[in-house]
Short mmCIF file of C-alpha atoms in Angstrom, two decimals:
data_model
loop_
_atom_site.label_atom_id
_atom_site.label_comp_id
_atom_site.label_asym_id
_atom_site.label_seq_id
_atom_site.Cartn_x
_atom_site.Cartn_y
_atom_site.Cartn_z
CA MET A 24 -5.94 -10.04 36.85
CA SER A 25 -7.14 -12.85 34.57
CA ALA A 26 -5.50 -16.24 34.31
CA ALA A 27 -4.55 -15.54 30.70
CA SER A 28 -2.52 -12.48 31.58
CA GLU A 29 -1.18 -14.07 34.77
CA PHE A 30 0.38 -17.00 32.95
CA ALA A 31 1.45 -15.08 29.85
CA PRO A 32 4.86 -16.11 28.56
CA GLN A 33 7.86 -14.37 30.00
CA ALA A 34 8.65 -12.92 26.57
CA GLN A 35 5.43 -10.97 26.85
CA GLN A 36 6.69 -9.15 29.94
CA LYS A 37 10.09 -8.09 28.66
CA GLY A 38 12.21 -7.94 25.54
CA PHE A 39 13.23 -5.52 22.84
CA LEU A 40 9.88 -5.52 21.04
CA ASN A 41 8.00 -4.84 24.25
CA TRP A 42 10.39 -1.97 24.94
CA ILE A 43 9.66 -0.64 21.43
CA GLU A 44 5.93 -0.89 22.10
CA LYS A 45 6.20 0.82 25.49
CA VAL A 46 8.34 3.68 24.19
CA GLY A 47 6.28 4.04 21.01
CA ASN A 48 3.03 4.27 22.93
CA LYS A 49 4.47 7.01 25.14
CA VAL A 50 5.07 9.36 22.23
CA PRO A 51 2.43 12.07 21.82
CA ASP A 52 -0.87 11.36 20.13
CA PRO A 53 -0.11 10.68 16.43
CA THR A 54 -1.99 13.83 15.43
CA ILE A 55 0.17 15.94 17.74
CA MET A 56 3.26 14.07 16.59
CA PHE A 57 2.67 15.22 13.02
CA VAL A 58 2.32 18.81 14.26
CA TYR A 59 5.79 18.46 15.82
CA LEU A 60 7.12 16.93 12.60
CA ILE A 61 5.82 19.89 10.59
CA GLY A 62 7.70 22.22 12.93
CA PHE A 63 10.87 20.13 12.56
CA ILE A 64 10.84 20.12 8.73
CA ALA A 65 10.11 23.87 8.77
CA VAL A 66 13.29 24.55 10.77
CA LEU A 67 15.33 21.99 8.77
CA SER A 68 14.19 23.43 5.44
CA ALA A 69 15.09 26.94 6.60
CA ILE A 70 18.62 25.89 7.58
CA LEU A 71 19.29 23.90 4.40
CA SER A 72 17.79 26.63 2.23
CA TRP A 73 20.01 29.29 3.80
CA VAL A 74 23.03 27.04 3.20
CA GLY A 75 21.97 26.70 -0.45
CA VAL A 76 21.50 22.92 -0.66
CA SER A 77 20.31 21.77 -4.10
CA VAL A 78 20.67 18.83 -6.51
CA THR A 79 20.44 18.51 -10.30
CA ASP A 80 19.19 15.36 -11.94
CA GLU A 81 17.28 13.88 -14.85
CA VAL A 82 13.72 12.94 -14.00
CA ALA A 83 10.86 11.31 -15.88
CA THR A 84 8.10 13.90 -16.31
CA PRO A 85 4.55 12.88 -17.36
CA VAL A 86 3.34 14.39 -20.62
CA ALA A 87 -0.19 15.84 -20.75
CA ALA A 88 -1.06 13.81 -23.85
CA ASP A 89 -4.78 14.20 -23.24
CA GLN A 90 -4.53 17.90 -24.10
CA VAL A 91 -4.13 17.06 -27.80
CA GLY A 92 -7.40 15.13 -27.75
CA GLN A 93 -9.09 17.99 -25.89
CA LEU A 94 -7.94 20.45 -28.57
CA ASN A 95 -9.39 18.20 -31.27
CA ASP A 96 -12.71 18.07 -29.44
CA GLN A 97 -12.83 21.83 -28.83
CA PHE A 98 -11.89 22.94 -32.34
CA GLY A 99 -13.50 20.12 -34.27
CA SER A 100 -10.28 19.42 -36.13
CA HIS A 101 -7.45 16.90 -36.10
CA TRP A 102 -4.33 18.23 -34.35
CA ILE A 103 -1.18 16.13 -34.46
CA ILE A 104 2.32 16.34 -32.98
CA TRP A 105 5.02 16.93 -35.63
CA ASP A 106 8.67 15.89 -35.23
CA THR A 107 10.68 18.77 -36.75
CA ALA A 108 13.85 16.65 -36.80
CA THR A 109 12.43 13.88 -39.01
CA GLY A 110 9.66 15.83 -40.71
CA GLU A 111 7.18 13.11 -39.76
CA PRO A 112 4.20 12.91 -37.41
CA ALA A 113 5.14 11.66 -33.94
CA ASP A 114 3.30 9.89 -31.15
CA VAL A 115 2.99 11.74 -27.87
CA PRO A 116 5.11 9.92 -25.27
CA GLU A 117 3.68 9.30 -21.82
CA TYR A 118 6.91 10.44 -20.14
CA VAL A 119 9.86 12.59 -21.17
CA VAL A 120 13.24 12.76 -19.46
CA GLU A 121 14.45 16.24 -18.60
CA GLU A 122 17.16 17.76 -16.43
CA ARG A 123 15.90 19.69 -13.41
CA THR A 124 17.47 21.37 -10.41
CA PHE A 125 15.84 20.87 -7.03
CA ALA A 126 16.73 23.34 -4.29
CA VAL A 127 15.53 23.01 -0.72
CA GLN A 128 12.70 25.50 -0.24
CA ASN A 129 12.35 27.39 3.03
CA LEU A 130 9.02 26.67 4.67
CA LEU A 131 9.53 29.68 6.97
CA SER A 132 9.99 32.08 4.04
CA ILE A 133 7.25 34.33 2.68
CA GLU A 134 6.57 31.83 -0.12
CA GLY A 135 6.52 28.95 2.36
CA LEU A 136 4.11 30.63 4.74
CA ARG A 137 1.94 31.65 1.80
CA PHE A 138 1.84 28.02 0.63
CA PHE A 139 0.96 26.84 4.14
CA PHE A 140 -2.06 29.11 4.47
CA THR A 141 -3.37 28.92 0.91
CA SER A 142 -3.00 25.15 0.51
CA PHE A 143 -4.31 23.96 3.88
CA VAL A 144 -7.81 23.16 2.65
CA ASP A 145 -6.63 21.83 -0.71
CA ASN A 146 -4.08 19.56 0.96
CA PHE A 147 -6.83 17.80 2.89
CA ALA A 148 -9.27 17.84 -0.02
CA GLY A 149 -6.63 16.28 -2.26
CA PHE A 150 -5.66 13.61 0.26
CA THR A 151 -7.44 10.82 -1.59
CA VAL A 152 -6.98 8.24 1.16
CA VAL A 153 -9.73 10.03 3.15
CA ALA A 154 -12.32 9.45 0.44
CA THR A 155 -11.02 5.91 -0.11
CA VAL A 156 -11.42 5.03 3.56
CA LEU A 157 -14.92 6.50 3.75
CA ILE A 158 -16.09 4.78 0.55
CA ALA A 159 -14.62 1.42 1.55
CA MET A 160 -15.92 1.56 5.11
CA ALA A 161 -19.43 2.60 4.02
CA GLY A 162 -20.14 -0.80 2.46
CA VAL A 163 -18.26 -2.71 5.14
CA GLY A 164 -20.11 -0.77 7.85
CA VAL A 165 -23.50 -1.83 6.52
CA ALA A 166 -22.37 -5.45 6.21
CA GLU A 167 -20.95 -5.41 9.74
CA HIS A 168 -24.01 -3.70 11.26
CA ALA A 169 -26.34 -6.20 9.57
CA GLY A 170 -24.30 -9.12 10.96
CA LEU A 171 -22.96 -10.36 7.64
CA MET A 172 -19.30 -10.02 8.63
CA GLY A 173 -19.73 -12.09 11.78
CA ALA A 174 -21.75 -14.70 9.89
CA LEU A 175 -19.10 -14.95 7.16
CA ILE A 176 -16.31 -15.34 9.69
CA ARG A 177 -18.22 -18.07 11.53
CA ARG A 178 -18.90 -19.86 8.24
CA VAL A 179 -15.28 -19.59 7.05
CA VAL A 180 -14.03 -20.82 10.41
CA LYS A 181 -16.48 -23.71 10.30
CA VAL A 182 -15.54 -24.76 6.75
CA ALA A 183 -11.79 -24.05 6.71
CA PRO A 184 -9.50 -26.18 8.88
CA ARG A 185 -8.21 -24.10 11.79
CA ARG A 186 -4.60 -24.69 10.82
CA TRP A 187 -5.21 -23.40 7.26
CA LEU A 188 -7.16 -20.28 8.23
CA ALA A 189 -4.11 -18.05 8.70
CA ALA A 190 -2.46 -19.29 5.49
CA ILE A 191 -5.58 -18.54 3.46
CA LEU A 192 -5.97 -15.06 4.93
CA LEU A 193 -2.31 -14.16 4.38
CA PHE A 194 -2.25 -15.49 0.82
CA VAL A 195 -5.31 -13.39 -0.02
CA GLY A 196 -3.56 -10.45 1.65
CA VAL A 197 -0.56 -10.69 -0.68
CA LEU A 198 -2.89 -10.93 -3.67
CA SER A 199 -4.92 -7.91 -2.50
CA SER A 200 -2.46 -5.43 -4.06
CA VAL A 201 -4.48 -5.88 -7.25
CA ALA A 202 -7.25 -4.01 -5.43
CA THR A 203 -4.85 -1.33 -4.12
CA ASP A 204 -6.31 -0.10 -0.79
CA ALA A 205 -8.99 -2.73 -0.25
CA GLY A 206 -6.62 -5.10 1.53
CA TYR A 207 -5.79 -2.57 4.25
CA LEU A 208 -9.39 -1.51 4.81
CA ILE A 209 -11.21 -4.83 4.56
CA LEU A 210 -8.88 -7.80 4.92
CA VAL A 211 -6.91 -6.62 7.98
CA PRO A 212 -10.00 -6.07 10.22
CA LEU A 213 -11.44 -9.35 8.88
CA ALA A 214 -8.27 -11.28 9.78
CA ALA A 215 -8.24 -9.87 13.32
CA ALA A 216 -11.89 -10.83 13.85
CA ALA A 217 -11.32 -14.30 12.34
CA PHE A 218 -8.40 -14.99 14.69
CA LEU A 219 -10.55 -13.95 17.65
CA THR A 220 -13.32 -16.29 16.53
CA VAL A 221 -11.03 -19.35 16.51
CA GLY A 222 -9.48 -18.47 19.88
CA ARG A 223 -6.22 -16.99 18.57
CA HIS A 224 -4.90 -13.54 19.42
CA PRO A 225 -6.65 -10.97 17.19
CA LEU A 226 -3.57 -8.73 17.07
CA ALA A 227 -1.67 -11.63 15.52
CA GLY A 228 -4.29 -11.79 12.78
CA LEU A 229 -4.04 -8.02 12.30
CA ALA A 230 -0.23 -8.11 12.13
CA GLY A 231 -0.07 -11.05 9.73
CA ALA A 232 -2.62 -9.56 7.36
CA PHE A 233 -1.01 -6.10 7.51
CA ALA A 234 2.35 -7.68 6.64
CA ALA A 235 0.83 -9.63 3.76
CA VAL A 236 -0.91 -6.56 2.33
CA GLY A 237 1.79 -3.94 2.94
CA ALA A 238 5.21 -5.60 3.26
CA ALA A 239 4.60 -7.76 0.17
CA PHE A 240 2.90 -5.06 -1.90
CA GLY A 241 5.30 -5.47 -4.85
CA ALA A 242 4.53 -9.19 -5.29
CA ASN A 243 1.56 -10.84 -6.96
CA ILE A 244 0.68 -13.79 -9.19
CA ILE A 245 -1.17 -11.53 -11.65
CA ILE A 246 -0.57 -8.13 -13.25
CA THR A 247 -1.62 -5.20 -11.05
CA PRO A 248 -2.20 -1.49 -11.80
CA SER A 249 1.17 -0.73 -10.19
CA ASP A 250 2.89 -2.99 -12.72
CA SER A 251 1.38 -0.95 -15.55
CA MET A 252 2.50 2.36 -14.06
CA LEU A 253 6.03 1.10 -13.41
CA ALA A 254 6.24 -0.17 -16.98
CA GLU A 255 5.04 3.17 -18.38
CA ILE A 256 7.66 5.14 -16.43
CA THR A 257 10.40 2.68 -17.36
CA ASN A 258 9.51 2.76 -21.06
CA GLY A 259 9.54 6.56 -21.03
CA VAL A 260 13.16 6.44 -19.88
CA LEU A 261 14.09 3.61 -22.27
CA THR A 262 12.55 5.36 -25.28
CA ALA A 263 14.49 8.54 -24.53
CA ALA A 264 17.68 6.45 -24.29
CA GLY A 265 16.98 4.60 -27.55
CA MET A 266 16.54 1.24 -25.78
CA GLU A 267 13.93 -1.50 -26.20
CA PRO A 268 10.83 -1.09 -23.99
CA VAL A 269 9.82 -3.61 -21.32
CA GLN A 270 6.49 -5.41 -21.18
CA VAL A 271 4.05 -5.15 -18.30
CA THR A 272 4.89 -8.79 -17.50
CA HIS A 273 8.54 -7.82 -16.87
CA ASN A 274 8.61 -9.34 -13.34
CA LEU A 275 5.74 -11.85 -13.56
CA TYR A 276 7.71 -15.04 -12.80
CA PHE A 277 9.56 -13.35 -9.94
CA GLY A 278 6.27 -11.97 -8.60
CA ILE A 279 4.62 -15.41 -8.59
CA VAL A 280 7.46 -17.08 -6.67
CA SER A 281 7.73 -14.07 -4.33
CA THR A 282 4.01 -14.32 -3.53
CA PHE A 283 4.30 -17.87 -2.19
CA LEU A 284 7.60 -17.18 -0.43
CA LEU A 285 6.34 -14.05 1.36
CA THR A 286 3.08 -15.75 2.33
CA PHE A 287 5.09 -18.55 3.96
CA VAL A 288 7.40 -16.09 5.75
CA ALA A 289 4.47 -14.03 7.05
CA LEU A 290 2.77 -17.22 8.25
CA PHE A 291 5.97 -18.41 9.94
CA VAL A 292 6.45 -15.10 11.77
CA THR A 293 2.79 -15.02 12.81
CA MET A 294 2.89 -18.52 14.31
CA PHE A 295 6.37 -18.65 15.85
CA VAL A 296 7.14 -15.03 16.68
CA THR A 297 4.00 -12.89 17.00
CA GLU A 298 1.68 -15.37 18.72
CA LYS A 299 4.41 -16.58 21.08
CA ARG A 300 5.17 -12.99 22.08
CA LEU A 301 1.51 -12.00 22.55
CA GLY A 302 0.52 -15.14 24.43
CA PRO A 303 -3.14 -16.12 25.09
CA TYR A 304 -5.69 -13.41 24.50
CA ASP A 305 -7.60 -12.03 27.47
CA ARG A 306 -11.12 -11.34 26.19
CA ALA A 307 -11.54 -8.77 28.96
CA GLU A 308 -9.48 -6.45 26.73
CA LEU A 309 -12.13 -6.62 24.00
CA THR A 310 -13.61 -3.16 23.44
CA ILE A 311 -16.27 -4.22 20.93
CA VAL A 312 -19.45 -6.17 21.58
CA ASP A 313 -18.97 -9.92 21.21
CA ASP A 314 -22.29 -11.16 19.84
CA SER A 315 -21.12 -14.68 19.00
CA GLU A 316 -23.31 -16.15 21.73
CA GLY A 317 -26.99 -16.66 21.19
CA VAL A 318 -26.85 -16.55 17.39
CA ASP A 319 -30.06 -17.44 15.57
CA HIS A 320 -28.58 -19.97 13.15
CA ASP A 321 -31.76 -20.29 11.07
CA ALA A 322 -31.93 -16.54 10.54
CA GLU A 323 -28.20 -16.47 9.82
CA ALA A 324 -28.50 -19.21 7.21
CA ARG A 325 -31.42 -17.39 5.58
CA GLY A 326 -29.44 -14.13 5.56
CA LEU A 327 -26.43 -15.82 4.00
CA LYS A 328 -28.67 -17.33 1.33
CA PHE A 329 -30.10 -13.91 0.50
CA SER A 330 -26.64 -12.34 0.41
CA GLY A 331 -25.35 -15.15 -1.80
CA TRP A 332 -28.05 -14.52 -4.40
CA ALA A 333 -27.43 -10.78 -4.13
CA LEU A 334 -23.71 -11.32 -4.69
CA LEU A 335 -24.41 -13.46 -7.75
CA GLY A 336 -26.66 -10.76 -9.20
CA PHE A 337 -24.08 -8.08 -8.43
CA VAL A 338 -21.29 -10.07 -10.11
CA LEU A 339 -23.44 -10.56 -13.22
CA VAL A 340 -24.07 -6.81 -13.43
CA ILE A 341 -20.34 -6.03 -13.08
CA LEU A 342 -19.51 -8.65 -15.73
CA ALA A 343 -22.06 -7.07 -18.07
CA LEU A 344 -20.39 -3.70 -17.53
CA THR A 345 -16.91 -5.15 -18.10
CA LEU A 346 -16.77 -8.08 -20.53
CA PRO A 347 -18.60 -7.01 -23.72
CA PRO A 348 -16.57 -5.02 -26.29
CA GLY A 349 -16.95 -1.29 -25.62
CA ALA A 350 -18.29 -1.91 -22.10
CA PRO A 351 -18.09 1.09 -19.72
CA LEU A 352 -15.48 -0.49 -17.45
CA ARG A 353 -13.06 -1.29 -20.29
CA ALA A 354 -10.25 1.10 -21.21
CA PRO A 355 -11.66 3.46 -23.91
CA SER A 356 -8.37 3.48 -25.84
CA ASP A 357 -7.60 -0.23 -26.29
CA GLY A 358 -10.50 -2.04 -24.60
CA ASP A 359 -8.20 -3.50 -21.94
CA ILE A 360 -9.63 -4.73 -18.63
CA ALA A 361 -6.39 -4.97 -16.66
CA GLY A 362 -3.77 -2.24 -16.30
CA THR A 363 -5.17 1.28 -15.98
CA SER A 364 -8.72 0.51 -17.11
CA PRO A 365 -11.85 1.97 -15.42
CA PHE A 366 -12.46 -1.48 -13.94
CA MET A 367 -9.11 -1.48 -12.11
CA ALA A 368 -9.51 2.18 -11.11
CA SER A 369 -12.91 1.48 -9.52
CA LEU A 370 -12.07 -1.76 -7.70
CA VAL A 371 -12.30 -0.24 -4.22
CA PHE A 372 -15.74 1.22 -5.01
CA ILE A 373 -16.89 -2.06 -6.60
CA ILE A 374 -15.80 -4.08 -3.56
CA SER A 375 -17.44 -1.62 -1.18
CA LEU A 376 -20.64 -1.68 -3.24
CA ALA A 377 -20.59 -5.48 -3.13
CA PHE A 378 -20.41 -5.39 0.69
CA LEU A 379 -23.24 -2.84 0.75
CA VAL A 380 -25.51 -4.92 -1.51
CA CYS A 381 -24.74 -8.16 0.31
CA GLY A 382 -25.13 -6.47 3.71
CA VAL A 383 -28.56 -5.12 2.85
CA ALA A 384 -29.59 -8.52 1.44
CA TYR A 385 -28.33 -10.31 4.55
CA GLY A 386 -30.17 -7.85 6.77
CA ALA A 387 -33.38 -8.47 4.84
CA GLY A 388 -33.01 -12.25 5.10
CA ALA A 389 -31.92 -12.35 8.74
CA LYS A 390 -34.27 -9.48 9.66
CA THR A 391 -31.41 -7.53 11.24
CA LEU A 392 -31.66 -4.53 8.91
CA LYS A 393 -35.03 -3.06 8.06
CA GLY A 394 -35.38 -0.42 5.37
CA GLY A 395 -33.08 2.13 3.80
CA SER A 396 -33.03 4.26 6.94
CA ALA A 397 -31.31 1.45 8.86
CA ALA A 398 -28.66 1.17 6.15
CA VAL A 399 -28.03 4.93 6.25
CA ALA A 400 -27.82 4.79 10.05
CA ALA A 401 -25.25 1.99 9.80
CA ILE A 402 -23.10 4.08 7.45
CA ALA A 403 -23.41 7.12 9.73
CA LYS A 404 -22.40 5.03 12.75
CA THR A 405 -19.36 3.72 10.87
CA PHE A 406 -18.30 7.24 9.83
CA ALA A 407 -18.73 8.46 13.42
CA SER A 408 -16.32 5.77 14.64
CA LEU A 409 -13.69 7.12 12.22
CA GLY A 410 -13.75 10.68 13.63
CA GLY A 411 -10.37 10.46 15.37
CA LEU A 412 -8.83 8.88 12.29
CA LEU A 413 -10.06 11.73 10.07
CA VAL A 414 -8.52 14.35 12.40
CA MET A 415 -5.24 12.45 12.15
CA PHE A 416 -5.52 12.34 8.36
CA LEU A 417 -5.97 16.12 8.37
CA MET A 418 -2.51 16.63 9.88
CA ILE A 419 -0.90 13.83 7.85
CA ALA A 420 -2.14 15.51 4.66
CA GLN A 421 -0.56 18.79 5.74
CA PHE A 422 2.74 17.16 6.68
CA ILE A 423 3.07 15.26 3.37
CA ALA A 424 2.19 18.33 1.28
CA LEU A 425 4.58 20.63 3.19
CA PHE A 426 7.34 18.03 3.23
CA ASN A 427 7.09 17.58 -0.55
CA TRP A 428 6.98 21.36 -1.10
CA THR A 429 10.36 21.79 0.63
CA ASN A 430 11.93 19.32 -1.87
CA LEU A 431 13.60 17.52 1.06
CA PRO A 432 12.47 14.01 -0.08
CA THR A 433 13.70 14.64 -3.64
CA VAL A 434 17.06 16.03 -2.48
CA ALA A 435 17.58 13.03 -0.20
CA ALA A 436 16.62 10.55 -2.93
CA ILE A 437 18.85 12.08 -5.62
CA SER A 438 21.79 12.43 -3.21
CA ALA A 439 21.54 8.75 -2.36
CA ALA A 440 21.31 7.91 -6.06
CA GLU A 441 24.48 9.87 -6.82
CA ALA A 442 26.33 8.04 -4.06
CA LEU A 443 25.47 4.70 -5.65
CA GLN A 444 26.24 6.02 -9.13
CA HIS A 445 29.88 6.65 -8.23
CA ALA A 446 30.39 3.31 -6.49
CA ASN A 447 32.80 1.13 -8.50
CA VAL A 448 31.63 -2.36 -7.46
CA PRO A 449 30.22 -5.50 -9.15
CA ALA A 450 26.62 -5.37 -10.40
CA ILE A 451 25.15 -7.65 -7.70
CA VAL A 452 26.77 -5.59 -4.92
CA LEU A 453 25.46 -2.40 -6.51
CA LEU A 454 21.99 -3.94 -6.80
CA LEU A 455 22.03 -4.88 -3.10
CA ALA A 456 23.15 -1.35 -2.23
CA PHE A 457 20.28 -0.08 -4.39
CA ILE A 458 17.83 -2.21 -2.37
CA VAL A 459 19.19 -0.72 0.87
CA VAL A 460 18.86 2.85 -0.45
CA ILE A 461 15.25 2.27 -1.54
CA LEU A 462 14.54 0.66 1.84
CA ILE A 463 15.82 3.70 3.74
CA LEU A 464 14.11 6.23 1.49
CA ASP A 465 10.78 4.43 1.84
CA PHE A 466 10.60 5.78 5.40
CA ILE A 467 10.34 9.35 4.07
CA LEU A 468 8.96 8.73 0.57
CA PRO A 469 6.56 5.77 0.68
CA GLY A 470 4.70 4.69 -2.41
CA LEU A 471 5.79 2.30 -5.16
CA VAL A 472 5.40 4.72 -8.07
CA PRO A 473 6.65 8.17 -6.83
CA LYS A 474 10.19 6.99 -6.02
CA TRP A 475 10.52 5.21 -9.36
CA VAL A 476 9.82 8.49 -11.19
CA ILE A 477 12.98 9.86 -9.54
CA PHE A 478 15.17 6.77 -9.71
CA ALA A 479 14.38 5.35 -13.16
CA PRO A 480 16.21 8.02 -15.24
CA VAL A 481 19.27 7.80 -12.98
CA PHE A 482 19.75 4.09 -12.47
CA ILE A 483 18.46 2.48 -15.68
CA PRO A 484 21.37 3.89 -17.75
CA ILE A 485 23.89 3.09 -14.98
CA PHE A 486 22.90 -0.55 -14.77
CA ALA A 487 22.52 -0.80 -18.54
CA SER A 488 26.24 0.05 -18.79
CA LEU A 489 26.84 -3.00 -16.56
CA ASP A 490 24.69 -5.14 -18.91
CA VAL A 491 21.93 -5.33 -16.27
CA ALA A 492 18.46 -5.28 -17.83
CA PRO A 493 15.79 -2.76 -16.67
CA GLN A 494 13.56 -5.60 -15.42
CA THR A 495 16.40 -6.72 -13.13
CA LEU A 496 16.54 -3.25 -11.61
CA LEU A 497 12.74 -3.21 -11.28
CA ALA A 498 12.81 -6.50 -9.38
CA ALA A 499 15.39 -5.05 -6.98
CA TYR A 500 13.24 -1.95 -6.60
CA ARG A 501 10.23 -4.06 -5.55
CA VAL A 502 12.31 -5.86 -2.91
CA GLY A 503 13.55 -2.60 -1.40
CA ASP A 504 10.25 -0.73 -1.57
CA SER A 505 7.72 -2.94 0.18
CA PRO A 506 8.96 -4.45 3.50
CA VAL A 507 9.14 -1.20 5.52
CA ASN A 508 5.73 -0.01 4.31
CA VAL A 509 4.43 -1.44 7.59
CA LEU A 510 6.89 0.58 9.69
CA THR A 511 7.08 4.09 8.28
CA PRO A 512 5.00 6.74 10.10
CA LEU A 513 4.16 8.21 6.68
CA MET A 514 2.25 5.05 5.75
CA VAL A 515 -1.24 6.58 5.44
CA TYR A 516 -2.99 3.44 6.75
CA LEU A 517 -0.86 3.08 9.88
CA PRO A 518 -3.35 5.16 11.93
CA PHE A 519 -6.13 2.90 10.67
CA MET A 520 -4.20 -0.12 11.95
CA VAL A 521 -4.09 1.55 15.38
CA THR A 522 -7.86 2.10 15.23
CA VAL A 523 -8.44 -1.60 14.45
CA ALA A 524 -5.99 -2.71 17.17
CA GLN A 525 -7.84 -0.62 19.77
CA ARG A 526 -10.91 -2.82 19.28
CA TYR A 527 -8.96 -5.62 20.94
CA LYS A 528 -6.53 -3.68 23.15
CA LYS A 529 -7.79 -0.31 24.28
CA ASP A 530 -4.34 1.12 25.06
CA ALA A 531 -2.87 0.13 21.67
CA GLY A 532 -0.91 2.85 19.91
CA ILE A 533 1.65 3.44 17.19
CA GLY A 534 4.24 1.63 19.33
CA THR A 535 2.02 -1.46 19.46
CA ILE A 536 1.84 -1.66 15.67
CA ILE A 537 5.54 -0.94 15.13
CA ALA A 538 6.56 -3.61 17.66
CA LEU A 539 4.26 -6.13 15.98
CA MET A 540 5.56 -5.38 12.49
CA ILE A 541 9.35 -5.23 13.01
CA PRO A 542 9.81 -9.05 12.81
CA TYR A 543 7.71 -9.22 9.63
CA ALA A 544 9.64 -6.42 7.92
CA LEU A 545 12.98 -7.96 8.88
CA TRP A 546 12.28 -11.57 7.91
CA MET A 547 10.39 -10.71 4.72
CA LEU A 548 13.22 -8.39 3.63
CA LEU A 549 15.88 -11.05 4.28
CA ALA A 550 13.95 -13.82 2.54
CA TRP A 551 13.02 -11.66 -0.44
CA THR A 552 16.58 -10.37 -0.83
CA ALA A 553 17.96 -13.91 -0.68
CA LEU A 554 15.49 -14.98 -3.38
CA TYR A 555 16.56 -12.00 -5.50
CA VAL A 556 20.27 -12.84 -5.21
CA VAL A 557 19.71 -16.51 -6.11
CA TRP A 558 17.49 -15.50 -9.03
CA PHE A 559 20.08 -13.03 -10.34
CA LEU A 560 23.03 -15.42 -10.01
CA THR A 561 21.20 -18.30 -11.69
CA GLY A 562 20.01 -16.08 -14.55
CA ILE A 563 16.35 -17.17 -14.47
CA PRO A 564 14.17 -14.82 -16.58
CA TRP A 565 12.14 -12.41 -14.44
CA GLY A 566 9.12 -12.82 -16.71
CA PRO A 567 8.20 -13.84 -20.27
CA GLY A 568 11.02 -12.57 -22.48
CA SER A 569 12.65 -10.70 -19.55
CA PRO A 570 16.25 -11.92 -19.11
CA VAL A 571 18.54 -10.82 -16.28
CA GLN A 572 21.15 -9.39 -18.61
CA ILE A 573 20.59 -7.09 -21.59
CA GLY A 574 22.72 -9.28 -23.88
#
């Protein structure tokens, strides 16, 4: 036994979080666990279906507006939508509100079994996180194999003061929601490796970065693609109700303050909770090759110079494809760069391509990567290391598809909404109850946008009757949605976190990650909720022209 583990703090040997880790790591392999979960929801759906459980609610349904343009292209004419009530042409809305009944569907019925067999391949093929992980890791794999990642970490550690390293990484993590999945796939492994390089526990770096990326996903200092989608859904409901639409900057001020607050909270938990619990790191647990010794600094400097020039050239190419009017990466409808433009939709690919280009350039300069065959071999090696993760994704894709088919998440969400709807309490109490409901439902229905499609038509009118503006409800929704992203088993990147953790602790499992993330979820939720309450009571606008009250 090493000295590091021998003199580890007592908190490392016992305590609630260690019990959580021990119990969590004793559960079956995550892939098998999802097989059991599929069996459980099959039986539950059969029972509830036989009982006749169903709910009726108004939901925001996307409109296939592109079909009108397709008809114009196919027939060579100009088709328009005509409002028969006013006798005037009408714009096609992005969302319409309609009443629908959702009954629990029996997964053990003929229809359920038919869906299971016929959709198995499509469920996996449509599970976009698989392609996202492979695309993102292709570029990172080349950069890591060439030695660029290690060189960058050593350079960042050398330049940045040790005490500021964690703060910088966590702040970037909170901002990474603008790049959707890139933060999970790139920043979290980078933070773990950076912590190891400066002699801190790598799992603390992993946990802090994961919290910054996932538990603070609804906060940012700039407008993200999620903001645009939330605004579109909200405006669909508001238009149907004859109310004024919200702007995409509806929560901008709140998002900016939340970004700095959540970064500080994540940093505080990392330093005073996570690192104290983990204690000193025993490098004997390292399962990856540590090549920090014997580095050729001249070759490394030459490689970094090559990669720097390559990055500059790459950025100029992307700018040329984005900035000019009518550029390919601008939105074809309004020329926008932010929001739902091709640029925002391709950020993960762009970032991965940047790593690929810089990795190849570094390899050429440092002479660690020779020829295209070496680059292809690096990608193949990276994909091979993800084999277990892909098998897990196969079963996760089936579970999510089957779970959604039964309508169980929708029934649970609408039932919770109805319970809040009939509560006769002050607005702030109802808003706090709304945060709690969203928090609970995020365990079974993760994702910022899908839940809002269900909740927006129900709660916007309710809170409007209390003179609470839609942007106030949206701010509460952000607070409730994000913190438990790092705890729910349905978080699609949780298995990836386990894979990264096993580089530094070979027996790491789901329990390890859950035990690490509970303090972050708890403290970030409490701090964010407190900020929300103060903001609401003081009446500070949530964003430009976004007051707390409708009046």
